[in-house]
Structure formats: C-alpha cells, structure tokens
Amino acid sequence: LQSLFFNYINMKNIDITSDIHSYFIYKNFKTIFWDNGVLFQTWDYIIIAWDIDEEITTIQKSFDDIINNTNYKKIIITFWNHDIWYNVSDEDFNITDSISKYEFLINHFHGYKDKIHVIDKEDFIIPEANQILTWNMGWYNYSIRDVDKFYLEKYYQVNFDKMSFWSTVFNDRRYVKFNEKIRWNLEFSKYLEDKLVERLGNIKKYYNNYEIIAISHIKPSNELEKDSQYYFDYSPEKWEEIIKDWEKATRLYNLDSIYWNAFYINNNLSKIYEKYWVKYAVYWHTHYNWSENINGVEYITKAFWYYHG
C-alpha cells in the first residue's frame, strides 16, 4: 500500500503517516517499528501529522523511538487535538491551557535532536525535489452540508459550539481548554486559517516555481466525504420524513454519524488550497487511507495502523 501511494502521487522522497496514538502501543509493550511492521523507512523524509499522545513525556518518547530507529534526514511534524488536550501533567511544564500547550509543543520540539522539523514553526523546503511543505494544523469549523446542519440544530438538540448531540459530548469539549486570547473553536479555526493564508501568500511571492505540499490534520473538503462512512446524502424531503419519528431516525438514519462528521472537516481549507495552487494536500484524523484529485489538488491520507488491544 505504501508503494502504491507514492507511485501514484509522485511525492518524491517523502513517507507519510499519522494517528499513531502512542498510548495504545506502549501500554501493550509494543513499539512503533519492526515487530509491528507498520512504520519503516522508504524515503529520506517523513511527514507525521499526528495525533501522537496527550502526555508530553509520551510524545517525546515517540520522537526518541523514531529518531533512534530510522535515518530520516528530517521528521516533519504537526500536532492536533489529542496532542493539545489539556491534562494535569501539563502543569509540570507551566502549561495552563490547550493554546499554550500547542505553542509549547511547537517551540519545544522544533529542532529536537536536530531531526524534528515542526511545520507550524516554519516551512520546509526540499530543493532537490523543487517542493515546499507548508502548514496548517487546522481546526474544524463544522462545515458539514447546510441541510444537515439545519435539521440537526433545529430538531436534534445539536450544539456544535458545545459539541453536544442529545446527551453525547465530543471529547474535545472535555479536554481542549481555550484561553482569553482564543476562546472557542471557530475562533481557533479562523486564527489557523489566517496563518495558513499568510504562509501561502509568501510562498507564491518567493517560491512561485515550487510545488506546494500543504499539511493539515483535519479533513479539508466536504467533497472527500462521498465514500466515507460518515456521508449520508439526505434531501430536505428525506429530513422531513426523518423528523416525524426521532427515536426511529436515530436508529436507522445514522444521525449521530452526521454529527460526528462535523469534527472531521474544515471545508475552508480546500478553497484556500485551490486559490493558492497547492499541488498536494496531506491530511489525517480519519484513520483510513485515501487519495483523490479534486479541482487540481491531490488529497492524500495515510493512517498508522495502531494497536487497541
């Protein structure tokens, strides 16, 4: 599968993976390397748009494992929701919220052992391939279909800002702690989008002849949902039928899956990529492998087969 991906997309010299969730591996006395057969070096560089782990010490252990067991020239990373989940152990690093944790991770691990390059900190250039890698860790903006959003909010007590669907609450609501600078999800999403636009504007100005590889963790387009387990193309007429019996509907029509889908997507990213002529958009978070060209952008995801049991 790995060879298939890289022959198909022609992203020379770069391995990709994500969603390692190291806790599941280490608790079962396994490694992220040879005995699992799931992470092996093929090229000179690797992009890892993680969920790595909630604990900073485990993130560092994961980096040490990769550095000690591979010969990559650079390990190019970004973080996401699990990595910035706030927990009590963060206080050992004088971290008080998820935003300050994100900033700590960027600054603490950029240049770590001269191997880690945090793409959030600065772009990464591969001159021999005429490619430049840029960043957007990304954050969701609930950009599911308008018709789905309307009916979920009006009839099923969905509150996307509070991440709630009836009695269910998305984990990020519990563990992502904002601050006075960035106070809620949509504000965080806009903050990251603005930074991405600034980056891409500078690239087009100074590196106009380079292929752009944009890295995010979140899925950047609704169009990528067509073959997803979370995509259900219900018309307004079908929704009107569904709302007549919500107990039956929740059993038969996967309404909770449509709700969960809001925490996988930021559809604004695809629009930004198209505007700035991004060649490849590498994303994760969905835990499956996929590649598709939409409006000239090659979207690629390749998840790590981590252990639960």
PDB file of C-alpha atoms in Angstrom:
ATOM      1  CA  LEU A   1       0.000   0.000   0.000  1.00  0.00           C
ATOM      2  CA  GLN A   2       2.791   2.409   0.854  1.00  0.00           C
ATOM      3  CA  SER A   3       4.479   1.890  -2.534  1.00  0.00           C
ATOM      4  CA  LEU A   4       1.134   2.280  -4.287  1.00  0.00           C
ATOM      5  CA  PHE A   5       0.576   5.646  -2.651  1.00  0.00           C
ATOM      6  CA  PHE A   6       3.926   7.095  -3.517  1.00  0.00           C
ATOM      7  CA  ASN A   7       3.997   5.831  -7.103  1.00  0.00           C
ATOM      8  CA  TYR A   8       0.530   7.285  -7.608  1.00  0.00           C
ATOM      9  CA  ILE A   9       1.047  10.736  -6.142  1.00  0.00           C
ATOM     10  CA  ASN A  10       4.705  11.134  -7.138  1.00  0.00           C
ATOM     11  CA  MET A  11       5.556  12.930  -3.880  1.00  0.00           C
ATOM     12  CA  LYS A  12       9.233  12.177  -4.269  1.00  0.00           C
ATOM     13  CA  ASN A  13      11.351  11.317  -1.266  1.00  0.00           C
ATOM     14  CA  ILE A  14       8.605  11.620   1.377  1.00  0.00           C
ATOM     15  CA  ASP A  15       6.957   8.999   3.593  1.00  0.00           C
ATOM     16  CA  ILE A  16       3.700   9.940   5.327  1.00  0.00           C
ATOM     17  CA  THR A  17       1.839   8.627   8.358  1.00  0.00           C
ATOM     18  CA  SER A  18      -0.321   9.829  11.235  1.00  0.00           C
ATOM     19  CA  ASP A  19      -2.641   8.958  14.113  1.00  0.00           C
ATOM     20  CA  ILE A  20      -0.073   6.885  15.948  1.00  0.00           C
ATOM     21  CA  HIS A  21      -1.742   7.312  19.359  1.00  0.00           C
ATOM     22  CA  SER A  22       1.321   6.022  21.163  1.00  0.00           C
ATOM     23  CA  TYR A  23      -0.530   5.211  24.376  1.00  0.00           C
ATOM     24  CA  PHE A  24      -2.201   2.196  22.767  1.00  0.00           C
ATOM     25  CA  ILE A  25       1.151   0.861  21.604  1.00  0.00           C
ATOM     26  CA  TYR A  26       3.235   1.417  24.706  1.00  0.00           C
ATOM     27  CA  LYS A  27       0.599   0.086  27.101  1.00  0.00           C
ATOM     28  CA  ASN A  28       0.783  -3.237  25.211  1.00  0.00           C
ATOM     29  CA  PHE A  29       4.588  -3.339  25.375  1.00  0.00           C
ATOM     30  CA  LYS A  30       4.914  -2.879  21.638  1.00  0.00           C
ATOM     31  CA  THR A  31       6.928  -0.426  19.586  1.00  0.00           C
ATOM     32  CA  ILE A  32       6.012   1.667  16.572  1.00  0.00           C
ATOM     33  CA  PHE A  33       8.549  -0.191  14.454  1.00  0.00           C
ATOM     34  CA  TRP A  34       9.682  -3.570  13.306  1.00  0.00           C
ATOM     35  CA  ASP A  35       7.670  -6.000  15.445  1.00  0.00           C
ATOM     36  CA  ASN A  36       4.514  -4.216  14.335  1.00  0.00           C
ATOM     37  CA  GLY A  37       5.669  -3.910  10.742  1.00  0.00           C
ATOM     38  CA  VAL A  38       3.826  -0.638  10.317  1.00  0.00           C
ATOM     39  CA  LEU A  39       6.443   2.092  10.210  1.00  0.00           C
ATOM     40  CA  PHE A  40       9.500   1.548   8.069  1.00  0.00           C
ATOM     41  CA  GLN A  41      11.764   3.913   6.213  1.00  0.00           C
ATOM     42  CA  THR A  42      11.304   4.145   2.451  1.00  0.00           C
ATOM     43  CA  TRP A  43      12.451   7.685   1.655  1.00  0.00           C
ATOM     44  CA  ASP A  44      14.625  10.485   3.054  1.00  0.00           C
ATOM     45  CA  TYR A  45      11.845  12.421   4.780  1.00  0.00           C
ATOM     46  CA  ILE A  46       8.673  11.606   6.667  1.00  0.00           C
ATOM     47  CA  ILE A  47       5.615  13.750   7.375  1.00  0.00           C
ATOM     48  CA  ILE A  48       3.845  12.859  10.617  1.00  0.00           C
ATOM     49  CA  ALA A  49       0.690  14.909  11.209  1.00  0.00           C
ATOM     50  CA  TRP A  50      -0.066  13.248  14.448  1.00  0.00           C
ATOM     51  CA  ASP A  51      -2.310  12.541  16.976  1.00  0.00           C
ATOM     52  CA  ILE A  52       0.693  11.404  18.965  1.00  0.00           C
ATOM     53  CA  ASP A  53      -0.414  11.447  22.571  1.00  0.00           C
ATOM     54  CA  GLU A  54      -1.952  13.583  25.300  1.00  0.00           C
ATOM     55  CA  GLU A  55       1.145  13.365  27.518  1.00  0.00           C
ATOM     56  CA  ILE A  56       4.195  15.444  26.607  1.00  0.00           C
ATOM     57  CA  THR A  57       6.553  12.808  28.005  1.00  0.00           C
ATOM     58  CA  THR A  58       4.993  10.164  25.738  1.00  0.00           C
ATOM     59  CA  ILE A  59       5.268  12.490  22.736  1.00  0.00           C
ATOM     60  CA  GLN A  60       8.967  12.850  23.479  1.00  0.00           C
ATOM     61  CA  LYS A  61       9.378   9.080  23.896  1.00  0.00           C
ATOM     62  CA  SER A  62       7.741   8.610  20.484  1.00  0.00           C
ATOM     63  CA  PHE A  63      10.139  11.078  18.873  1.00  0.00           C
ATOM     64  CA  ASP A  64      13.099   9.356  20.528  1.00  0.00           C
ATOM     65  CA  ASP A  65      11.911   5.994  19.198  1.00  0.00           C
ATOM     66  CA  ILE A  66      11.631   7.306  15.640  1.00  0.00           C
ATOM     67  CA  ILE A  67      14.958   9.133  15.756  1.00  0.00           C
ATOM     68  CA  ASN A  68      16.785   6.131  17.223  1.00  0.00           C
ATOM     69  CA  ASN A  69      15.294   3.615  14.786  1.00  0.00           C
ATOM     70  CA  THR A  70      15.381   5.476  11.474  1.00  0.00           C
ATOM     71  CA  ASN A  71      17.797   7.522   9.418  1.00  0.00           C
ATOM     72  CA  TYR A  72      15.414  10.156   8.102  1.00  0.00           C
ATOM     73  CA  LYS A  73      17.096  13.419   7.178  1.00  0.00           C
ATOM     74  CA  LYS A  74      14.151  15.235   8.745  1.00  0.00           C
ATOM     75  CA  ILE A  75      10.960  14.209  10.513  1.00  0.00           C
ATOM     76  CA  ILE A  76       8.365  16.840   9.596  1.00  0.00           C
ATOM     77  CA  ILE A  77       5.515  17.104  12.076  1.00  0.00           C
ATOM     78  CA  THR A  78       2.460  18.993  13.196  1.00  0.00           C
ATOM     79  CA  PHE A  79       0.096  18.363  16.115  1.00  0.00           C
ATOM     80  CA  TRP A  80      -3.639  18.120  16.608  1.00  0.00           C
ATOM     81  CA  ASN A  81      -6.483  17.607  19.044  1.00  0.00           C
ATOM     82  CA  HIS A  82      -5.134  14.748  21.175  1.00  0.00           C
ATOM     83  CA  ASP A  83      -1.744  16.423  21.431  1.00  0.00           C
ATOM     84  CA  ILE A  84      -3.219  19.647  22.790  1.00  0.00           C
ATOM     85  CA  TRP A  85      -5.715  18.023  25.158  1.00  0.00           C
ATOM     86  CA  TYR A  86      -5.056  19.694  28.492  1.00  0.00           C
ATOM     87  CA  ASN A  87      -4.328  17.457  31.484  1.00  0.00           C
ATOM     88  CA  VAL A  88      -2.864  17.816  34.961  1.00  0.00           C
ATOM     89  CA  SER A  89       0.617  16.631  33.939  1.00  0.00           C
ATOM     90  CA  ASP A  90       0.925  19.710  31.698  1.00  0.00           C
ATOM     91  CA  GLU A  91       1.353  21.811  34.828  1.00  0.00           C
ATOM     92  CA  ASP A  92       4.847  20.306  35.177  1.00  0.00           C
ATOM     93  CA  PHE A  93       5.709  22.323  32.064  1.00  0.00           C
ATOM     94  CA  ASN A  94       3.950  25.509  33.285  1.00  0.00           C
ATOM     95  CA  ILE A  95       1.166  24.966  30.758  1.00  0.00           C
ATOM     96  CA  THR A  96      -2.270  26.241  31.745  1.00  0.00           C
ATOM     97  CA  ASP A  97      -4.449  25.646  28.630  1.00  0.00           C
ATOM     98  CA  SER A  98      -4.505  23.982  25.215  1.00  0.00           C
ATOM     99  CA  ILE A  99      -3.386  27.052  23.274  1.00  0.00           C
ATOM    100  CA  SER A 100      -0.293  27.490  25.425  1.00  0.00           C
ATOM    101  CA  LYS A 101       0.303  23.732  25.149  1.00  0.00           C
ATOM    102  CA  TYR A 102       0.205  23.967  21.360  1.00  0.00           C
ATOM    103  CA  GLU A 103       2.690  26.853  21.418  1.00  0.00           C
ATOM    104  CA  PHE A 104       4.905  24.923  23.847  1.00  0.00           C
ATOM    105  CA  LEU A 105       4.940  21.832  21.598  1.00  0.00           C
ATOM    106  CA  ILE A 106       5.888  23.921  18.571  1.00  0.00           C
ATOM    107  CA  ASN A 107       8.797  25.646  20.281  1.00  0.00           C
ATOM    108  CA  HIS A 108       9.986  22.743  22.446  1.00  0.00           C
ATOM    109  CA  PHE A 109      10.206  20.134  19.688  1.00  0.00           C
ATOM    110  CA  HIS A 110      11.268  22.245  16.696  1.00  0.00           C
ATOM    111  CA  GLY A 111      14.881  21.237  16.078  1.00  0.00           C
ATOM    112  CA  TYR A 112      14.687  18.425  18.661  1.00  0.00           C
ATOM    113  CA  LYS A 113      17.922  16.394  18.375  1.00  0.00           C
ATOM    114  CA  ASP A 114      18.438  18.131  15.025  1.00  0.00           C
ATOM    115  CA  LYS A 115      15.870  15.774  13.459  1.00  0.00           C
ATOM    116  CA  ILE A 116      12.400  17.182  14.164  1.00  0.00           C
ATOM    117  CA  HIS A 117      11.045  19.987  11.993  1.00  0.00           C
ATOM    118  CA  VAL A 118       7.755  21.408  13.277  1.00  0.00           C
ATOM    119  CA  ILE A 119       5.977  22.671  10.176  1.00  0.00           C
ATOM    120  CA  ASP A 120       3.865  25.028  12.321  1.00  0.00           C
ATOM    121  CA  LYS A 121       7.065  26.901  13.120  1.00  0.00           C
ATOM    122  CA  GLU A 122       8.349  27.354   9.566  1.00  0.00           C
ATOM    123  CA  ASP A 123       8.011  25.981   6.045  1.00  0.00           C
ATOM    124  CA  PHE A 124      10.254  23.133   4.950  1.00  0.00           C
ATOM    125  CA  ILE A 125      11.994  23.244   1.565  1.00  0.00           C
ATOM    126  CA  ILE A 126      13.230  20.221  -0.383  1.00  0.00           C
ATOM    127  CA  PRO A 127      15.309  21.903  -3.107  1.00  0.00           C
ATOM    128  CA  GLU A 128      16.263  18.665  -4.903  1.00  0.00           C
ATOM    129  CA  ALA A 129      12.540  17.970  -5.490  1.00  0.00           C
ATOM    130  CA  ASN A 130      11.582  21.621  -6.062  1.00  0.00           C
ATOM    131  CA  GLN A 131       8.958  21.277  -3.333  1.00  0.00           C
ATOM    132  CA  ILE A 132       7.989  23.344  -0.309  1.00  0.00           C
ATOM    133  CA  LEU A 133       5.962  21.989   2.604  1.00  0.00           C
ATOM    134  CA  THR A 134       3.748  24.396   4.476  1.00  0.00           C
ATOM    135  CA  TRP A 135       1.449  24.076   7.404  1.00  0.00           C
ATOM    136  CA  ASN A 136      -1.982  24.254   8.753  1.00  0.00           C
ATOM    137  CA  MET A 137      -2.629  22.025  11.732  1.00  0.00           C
ATOM    138  CA  GLY A 138      -6.205  23.080  11.052  1.00  0.00           C
ATOM    139  CA  TRP A 139      -9.274  23.042  13.226  1.00  0.00           C
ATOM    140  CA  TYR A 140     -12.864  22.159  12.441  1.00  0.00           C
ATOM    141  CA  ASN A 141     -15.450  24.769  11.574  1.00  0.00           C
ATOM    142  CA  TYR A 142     -18.495  22.436  11.431  1.00  0.00           C
ATOM    143  CA  SER A 143     -18.711  22.802   7.653  1.00  0.00           C
ATOM    144  CA  ILE A 144     -20.960  19.821   7.017  1.00  0.00           C
ATOM    145  CA  ARG A 145     -23.778  20.193   4.473  1.00  0.00           C
ATOM    146  CA  ASP A 146     -26.098  23.114   5.223  1.00  0.00           C
ATOM    147  CA  VAL A 147     -29.212  20.943   5.114  1.00  0.00           C
ATOM    148  CA  ASP A 148     -27.731  18.509   7.671  1.00  0.00           C
ATOM    149  CA  LYS A 149     -26.647  21.308   9.960  1.00  0.00           C
ATOM    150  CA  PHE A 150     -30.069  22.946   9.831  1.00  0.00           C
ATOM    151  CA  TYR A 151     -32.034  19.836  10.807  1.00  0.00           C
ATOM    152  CA  LEU A 152     -29.556  18.650  13.426  1.00  0.00           C
ATOM    153  CA  GLU A 153     -29.568  22.010  15.177  1.00  0.00           C
ATOM    154  CA  LYS A 154     -33.317  22.603  14.919  1.00  0.00           C
ATOM    155  CA  TYR A 155     -34.682  19.150  15.755  1.00  0.00           C
ATOM    156  CA  TYR A 156     -31.974  17.121  17.500  1.00  0.00           C
ATOM    157  CA  GLN A 157     -30.567  19.477  20.121  1.00  0.00           C
ATOM    158  CA  VAL A 158     -27.200  19.622  18.404  1.00  0.00           C
ATOM    159  CA  ASN A 159     -24.974  22.464  19.548  1.00  0.00           C
ATOM    160  CA  PHE A 160     -21.772  22.446  17.548  1.00  0.00           C
ATOM    161  CA  ASP A 161     -20.036  25.062  19.683  1.00  0.00           C
ATOM    162  CA  LYS A 162     -20.730  22.947  22.779  1.00  0.00           C
ATOM    163  CA  MET A 163     -20.066  19.782  20.735  1.00  0.00           C
ATOM    164  CA  SER A 164     -23.233  18.127  22.003  1.00  0.00           C
ATOM    165  CA  PHE A 165     -25.791  15.775  20.434  1.00  0.00           C
ATOM    166  CA  TRP A 166     -28.519  14.931  22.916  1.00  0.00           C
ATOM    167  CA  SER A 167     -26.566  13.615  25.905  1.00  0.00           C
ATOM    168  CA  THR A 168     -23.407  12.902  23.870  1.00  0.00           C
ATOM    169  CA  VAL A 169     -20.485  15.322  24.079  1.00  0.00           C
ATOM    170  CA  PHE A 170     -17.438  15.169  21.802  1.00  0.00           C
ATOM    171  CA  ASN A 171     -14.221  14.527  23.733  1.00  0.00           C
ATOM    172  CA  ASP A 172     -12.580  17.771  22.626  1.00  0.00           C
ATOM    173  CA  ARG A 173     -15.211  19.648  24.600  1.00  0.00           C
ATOM    174  CA  ARG A 174     -13.889  17.982  27.738  1.00  0.00           C
ATOM    175  CA  TYR A 175     -10.174  18.204  27.062  1.00  0.00           C
ATOM    176  CA  VAL A 176      -9.481  21.242  24.861  1.00  0.00           C
ATOM    177  CA  LYS A 177      -9.148  24.250  27.141  1.00  0.00           C
ATOM    178  CA  PHE A 178      -9.068  27.667  25.496  1.00  0.00           C
ATOM    179  CA  ASN A 179      -7.795  30.935  26.961  1.00  0.00           C
ATOM    180  CA  GLU A 180      -8.523  34.653  26.803  1.00  0.00           C
ATOM    181  CA  LYS A 181      -6.657  35.026  23.513  1.00  0.00           C
ATOM    182  CA  ILE A 182      -8.557  32.255  21.708  1.00  0.00           C
ATOM    183  CA  ARG A 183     -11.838  31.463  23.443  1.00  0.00           C
ATOM    184  CA  TRP A 184     -13.684  28.912  21.299  1.00  0.00           C
ATOM    185  CA  ASN A 185     -13.375  26.520  18.371  1.00  0.00           C
ATOM    186  CA  LEU A 186     -14.384  28.789  15.500  1.00  0.00           C
ATOM    187  CA  GLU A 187     -12.019  31.481  16.737  1.00  0.00           C
ATOM    188  CA  PHE A 188      -9.192  28.938  16.801  1.00  0.00           C
ATOM    189  CA  SER A 189     -10.105  27.731  13.325  1.00  0.00           C
ATOM    190  CA  LYS A 190     -10.051  31.283  11.917  1.00  0.00           C
ATOM    191  CA  TYR A 191      -6.734  32.009  13.659  1.00  0.00           C
ATOM    192  CA  LEU A 192      -5.124  28.997  11.959  1.00  0.00           C
ATOM    193  CA  GLU A 193      -6.710  29.719   8.567  1.00  0.00           C
ATOM    194  CA  ASP A 194      -5.338  33.279   8.614  1.00  0.00           C
ATOM    195  CA  LYS A 195      -1.854  31.980   9.366  1.00  0.00           C
ATOM    196  CA  LEU A 196      -2.093  29.493   6.500  1.00  0.00           C
ATOM    197  CA  VAL A 197      -3.154  32.206   4.038  1.00  0.00           C
ATOM    198  CA  GLU A 198      -0.203  34.351   5.145  1.00  0.00           C
ATOM    199  CA  ARG A 199       2.171  31.423   4.609  1.00  0.00           C
ATOM    200  CA  LEU A 200       0.800  30.571   1.179  1.00  0.00           C
ATOM    201  CA  GLY A 201       0.901  34.214   0.097  1.00  0.00           C
ATOM    202  CA  ASN A 202       4.597  34.402   0.936  1.00  0.00           C
ATOM    203  CA  ILE A 203       5.290  31.126  -0.868  1.00  0.00           C
ATOM    204  CA  LYS A 204       3.642  32.349  -4.069  1.00  0.00           C
ATOM    205  CA  LYS A 205       5.694  35.534  -3.793  1.00  0.00           C
ATOM    206  CA  TYR A 206       9.110  33.988  -3.117  1.00  0.00           C
ATOM    207  CA  TYR A 207       8.852  30.344  -4.272  1.00  0.00           C
ATOM    208  CA  ASN A 208       6.477  30.586  -7.196  1.00  0.00           C
ATOM    209  CA  ASN A 209       8.165  27.781  -9.150  1.00  0.00           C
ATOM    210  CA  TYR A 210       7.934  25.250  -6.287  1.00  0.00           C
ATOM    211  CA  GLU A 211       5.276  22.551  -5.888  1.00  0.00           C
ATOM    212  CA  ILE A 212       3.347  23.218  -2.670  1.00  0.00           C
ATOM    213  CA  ILE A 213       2.543  20.429  -0.228  1.00  0.00           C
ATOM    214  CA  ALA A 214       0.047  21.608   2.403  1.00  0.00           C
ATOM    215  CA  ILE A 215      -0.104  19.611   5.628  1.00  0.00           C
ATOM    216  CA  SER A 216      -3.076  19.536   7.966  1.00  0.00           C
ATOM    217  CA  HIS A 217      -4.558  17.038  10.345  1.00  0.00           C
ATOM    218  CA  ILE A 218      -8.201  17.824   9.691  1.00  0.00           C
ATOM    219  CA  LYS A 219     -10.006  16.751   6.505  1.00  0.00           C
ATOM    220  CA  PRO A 220     -10.006  19.787   4.177  1.00  0.00           C
ATOM    221  CA  SER A 221     -13.004  19.189   1.911  1.00  0.00           C
ATOM    222  CA  ASN A 222     -16.597  18.016   2.037  1.00  0.00           C
ATOM    223  CA  GLU A 223     -16.005  16.509  -1.400  1.00  0.00           C
ATOM    224  CA  LEU A 224     -13.798  13.883   0.230  1.00  0.00           C
ATOM    225  CA  GLU A 225     -16.799  12.557   2.144  1.00  0.00           C
ATOM    226  CA  LYS A 226     -18.599  10.835  -0.717  1.00  0.00           C
ATOM    227  CA  ASP A 227     -17.130   7.409   0.074  1.00  0.00           C
ATOM    228  CA  SER A 228     -16.851   7.931   3.806  1.00  0.00           C
ATOM    229  CA  GLN A 229     -18.760   6.012   6.443  1.00  0.00           C
ATOM    230  CA  TYR A 230     -19.970   9.383   7.717  1.00  0.00           C
ATOM    231  CA  TYR A 231     -21.535  10.656   4.485  1.00  0.00           C
ATOM    232  CA  PHE A 232     -25.300  10.377   4.043  1.00  0.00           C
ATOM    233  CA  ASP A 233     -26.831  12.448   1.286  1.00  0.00           C
ATOM    234  CA  TYR A 234     -30.307  13.078   2.731  1.00  0.00           C
ATOM    235  CA  SER A 235     -32.501  15.541   0.866  1.00  0.00           C
ATOM    236  CA  PRO A 236     -34.703  18.105   2.700  1.00  0.00           C
ATOM    237  CA  GLU A 237     -37.669  15.881   1.851  1.00  0.00           C
ATOM    238  CA  LYS A 238     -35.942  12.917   3.462  1.00  0.00           C
ATOM    239  CA  TRP A 239     -35.136  15.008   6.535  1.00  0.00           C
ATOM    240  CA  GLU A 240     -38.807  15.978   6.837  1.00  0.00           C
ATOM    241  CA  GLU A 241     -39.647  12.292   6.851  1.00  0.00           C
ATOM    242  CA  ILE A 242     -36.941  11.562   9.408  1.00  0.00           C
ATOM    243  CA  ILE A 243     -38.046  14.167  11.951  1.00  0.00           C
ATOM    244  CA  LYS A 244     -41.518  12.641  12.262  1.00  0.00           C
ATOM    245  CA  ASP A 245     -40.106   9.886  14.479  1.00  0.00           C
ATOM    246  CA  TRP A 246     -36.759  10.849  16.003  1.00  0.00           C
ATOM    247  CA  GLU A 247     -36.366   7.649  18.029  1.00  0.00           C
ATOM    248  CA  LYS A 248     -36.653   5.556  14.888  1.00  0.00           C
ATOM    249  CA  ALA A 249     -34.496   8.041  12.998  1.00  0.00           C
ATOM    250  CA  THR A 250     -31.573   7.838  15.408  1.00  0.00           C
ATOM    251  CA  ARG A 251     -31.571   4.049  14.948  1.00  0.00           C
ATOM    252  CA  LEU A 252     -31.962   3.943  11.174  1.00  0.00           C
ATOM    253  CA  TYR A 253     -30.500   7.098   9.679  1.00  0.00           C
ATOM    254  CA  ASN A 254     -27.051   7.497  11.263  1.00  0.00           C
ATOM    255  CA  LEU A 255     -27.779  10.969  12.581  1.00  0.00           C
ATOM    256  CA  ASP A 256     -25.045  10.685  15.180  1.00  0.00           C
ATOM    257  CA  SER A 257     -22.553   9.888  12.390  1.00  0.00           C
ATOM    258  CA  ILE A 258     -23.558  13.052  10.534  1.00  0.00           C
ATOM    259  CA  TYR A 259     -22.979  14.934  13.785  1.00  0.00           C
ATOM    260  CA  TRP A 260     -19.522  13.355  14.275  1.00  0.00           C
ATOM    261  CA  ASN A 261     -18.597  14.326  10.734  1.00  0.00           C
ATOM    262  CA  ALA A 262     -18.581  17.979  11.783  1.00  0.00           C
ATOM    263  CA  PHE A 263     -15.456  17.208  13.823  1.00  0.00           C
ATOM    264  CA  TYR A 264     -13.514  15.872  10.849  1.00  0.00           C
ATOM    265  CA  ILE A 265     -13.867  18.724   8.356  1.00  0.00           C
ATOM    266  CA  ASN A 266     -12.871  22.303   7.674  1.00  0.00           C
ATOM    267  CA  ASN A 267     -14.123  22.916   4.168  1.00  0.00           C
ATOM    268  CA  ASN A 268     -12.472  26.348   4.039  1.00  0.00           C
ATOM    269  CA  LEU A 269      -9.085  24.678   3.618  1.00  0.00           C
ATOM    270  CA  SER A 270      -9.912  23.252   0.182  1.00  0.00           C
ATOM    271  CA  LYS A 271     -10.920  26.717  -1.015  1.00  0.00           C
ATOM    272  CA  ILE A 272      -7.644  28.157   0.280  1.00  0.00           C
ATOM    273  CA  TYR A 273      -5.641  25.354  -1.372  1.00  0.00           C
ATOM    274  CA  GLU A 274      -7.300  25.939  -4.746  1.00  0.00           C
ATOM    275  CA  LYS A 275      -6.740  29.696  -4.572  1.00  0.00           C
ATOM    276  CA  TYR A 276      -3.011  29.317  -3.896  1.00  0.00           C
ATOM    277  CA  TRP A 277      -2.414  26.408  -6.336  1.00  0.00           C
ATOM    278  CA  VAL A 278      -1.496  23.813  -3.758  1.00  0.00           C
ATOM    279  CA  LYS A 279      -0.351  20.654  -5.554  1.00  0.00           C
ATOM    280  CA  TYR A 280      -0.729  18.108  -2.713  1.00  0.00           C
ATOM    281  CA  ALA A 281      -2.847  18.374   0.427  1.00  0.00           C
ATOM    282  CA  VAL A 282      -1.921  15.787   3.033  1.00  0.00           C
ATOM    283  CA  TYR A 283      -4.433  15.295   5.853  1.00  0.00           C
ATOM    284  CA  TRP A 284      -5.314  12.759   8.560  1.00  0.00           C
ATOM    285  CA  HIS A 285      -7.628  12.350  11.575  1.00  0.00           C
ATOM    286  CA  THR A 286      -9.952   9.892   9.805  1.00  0.00           C
ATOM    287  CA  HIS A 287      -7.861   6.740  10.452  1.00  0.00           C
ATOM    288  CA  TYR A 288      -8.109   5.403   6.908  1.00  0.00           C
ATOM    289  CA  ASN A 289      -6.129   5.643   3.660  1.00  0.00           C
ATOM    290  CA  TRP A 290      -7.306   7.563   0.631  1.00  0.00           C
ATOM    291  CA  SER A 291      -6.162   9.599  -2.355  1.00  0.00           C
ATOM    292  CA  GLU A 292      -8.304  11.728  -4.677  1.00  0.00           C
ATOM    293  CA  ASN A 293      -7.827  14.666  -7.044  1.00  0.00           C
ATOM    294  CA  ILE A 294     -10.417  17.437  -6.631  1.00  0.00           C
ATOM    295  CA  ASN A 295     -10.185  20.648  -8.654  1.00  0.00           C
ATOM    296  CA  GLY A 296      -6.476  20.162  -9.303  1.00  0.00           C
ATOM    297  CA  VAL A 297      -5.482  19.397  -5.699  1.00  0.00           C
ATOM    298  CA  GLU A 298      -4.279  15.870  -4.888  1.00  0.00           C
ATOM    299  CA  TYR A 299      -5.653  14.945  -1.445  1.00  0.00           C
ATOM    300  CA  ILE A 300      -3.833  12.149   0.377  1.00  0.00           C
ATOM    301  CA  THR A 301      -4.349  10.488   3.740  1.00  0.00           C
ATOM    302  CA  LYS A 302      -2.465   7.517   5.184  1.00  0.00           C
ATOM    303  CA  ALA A 303      -3.133   6.481   8.757  1.00  0.00           C
ATOM    304  CA  PHE A 304      -0.926   4.483  11.072  1.00  0.00           C
ATOM    305  CA  TRP A 305      -2.317   1.042  11.997  1.00  0.00           C
ATOM    306  CA  TYR A 306      -2.041   1.487  15.737  1.00  0.00           C
ATOM    307  CA  TYR A 307      -2.923  -1.105  18.360  1.00  0.00           C
ATOM    308  CA  HIS A 308      -6.031  -1.036  20.547  1.00  0.00           C
ATOM    309  CA  GLY A 309      -5.770  -4.473  22.122  1.00  0.00           C
TER     310      GLY A 309
END
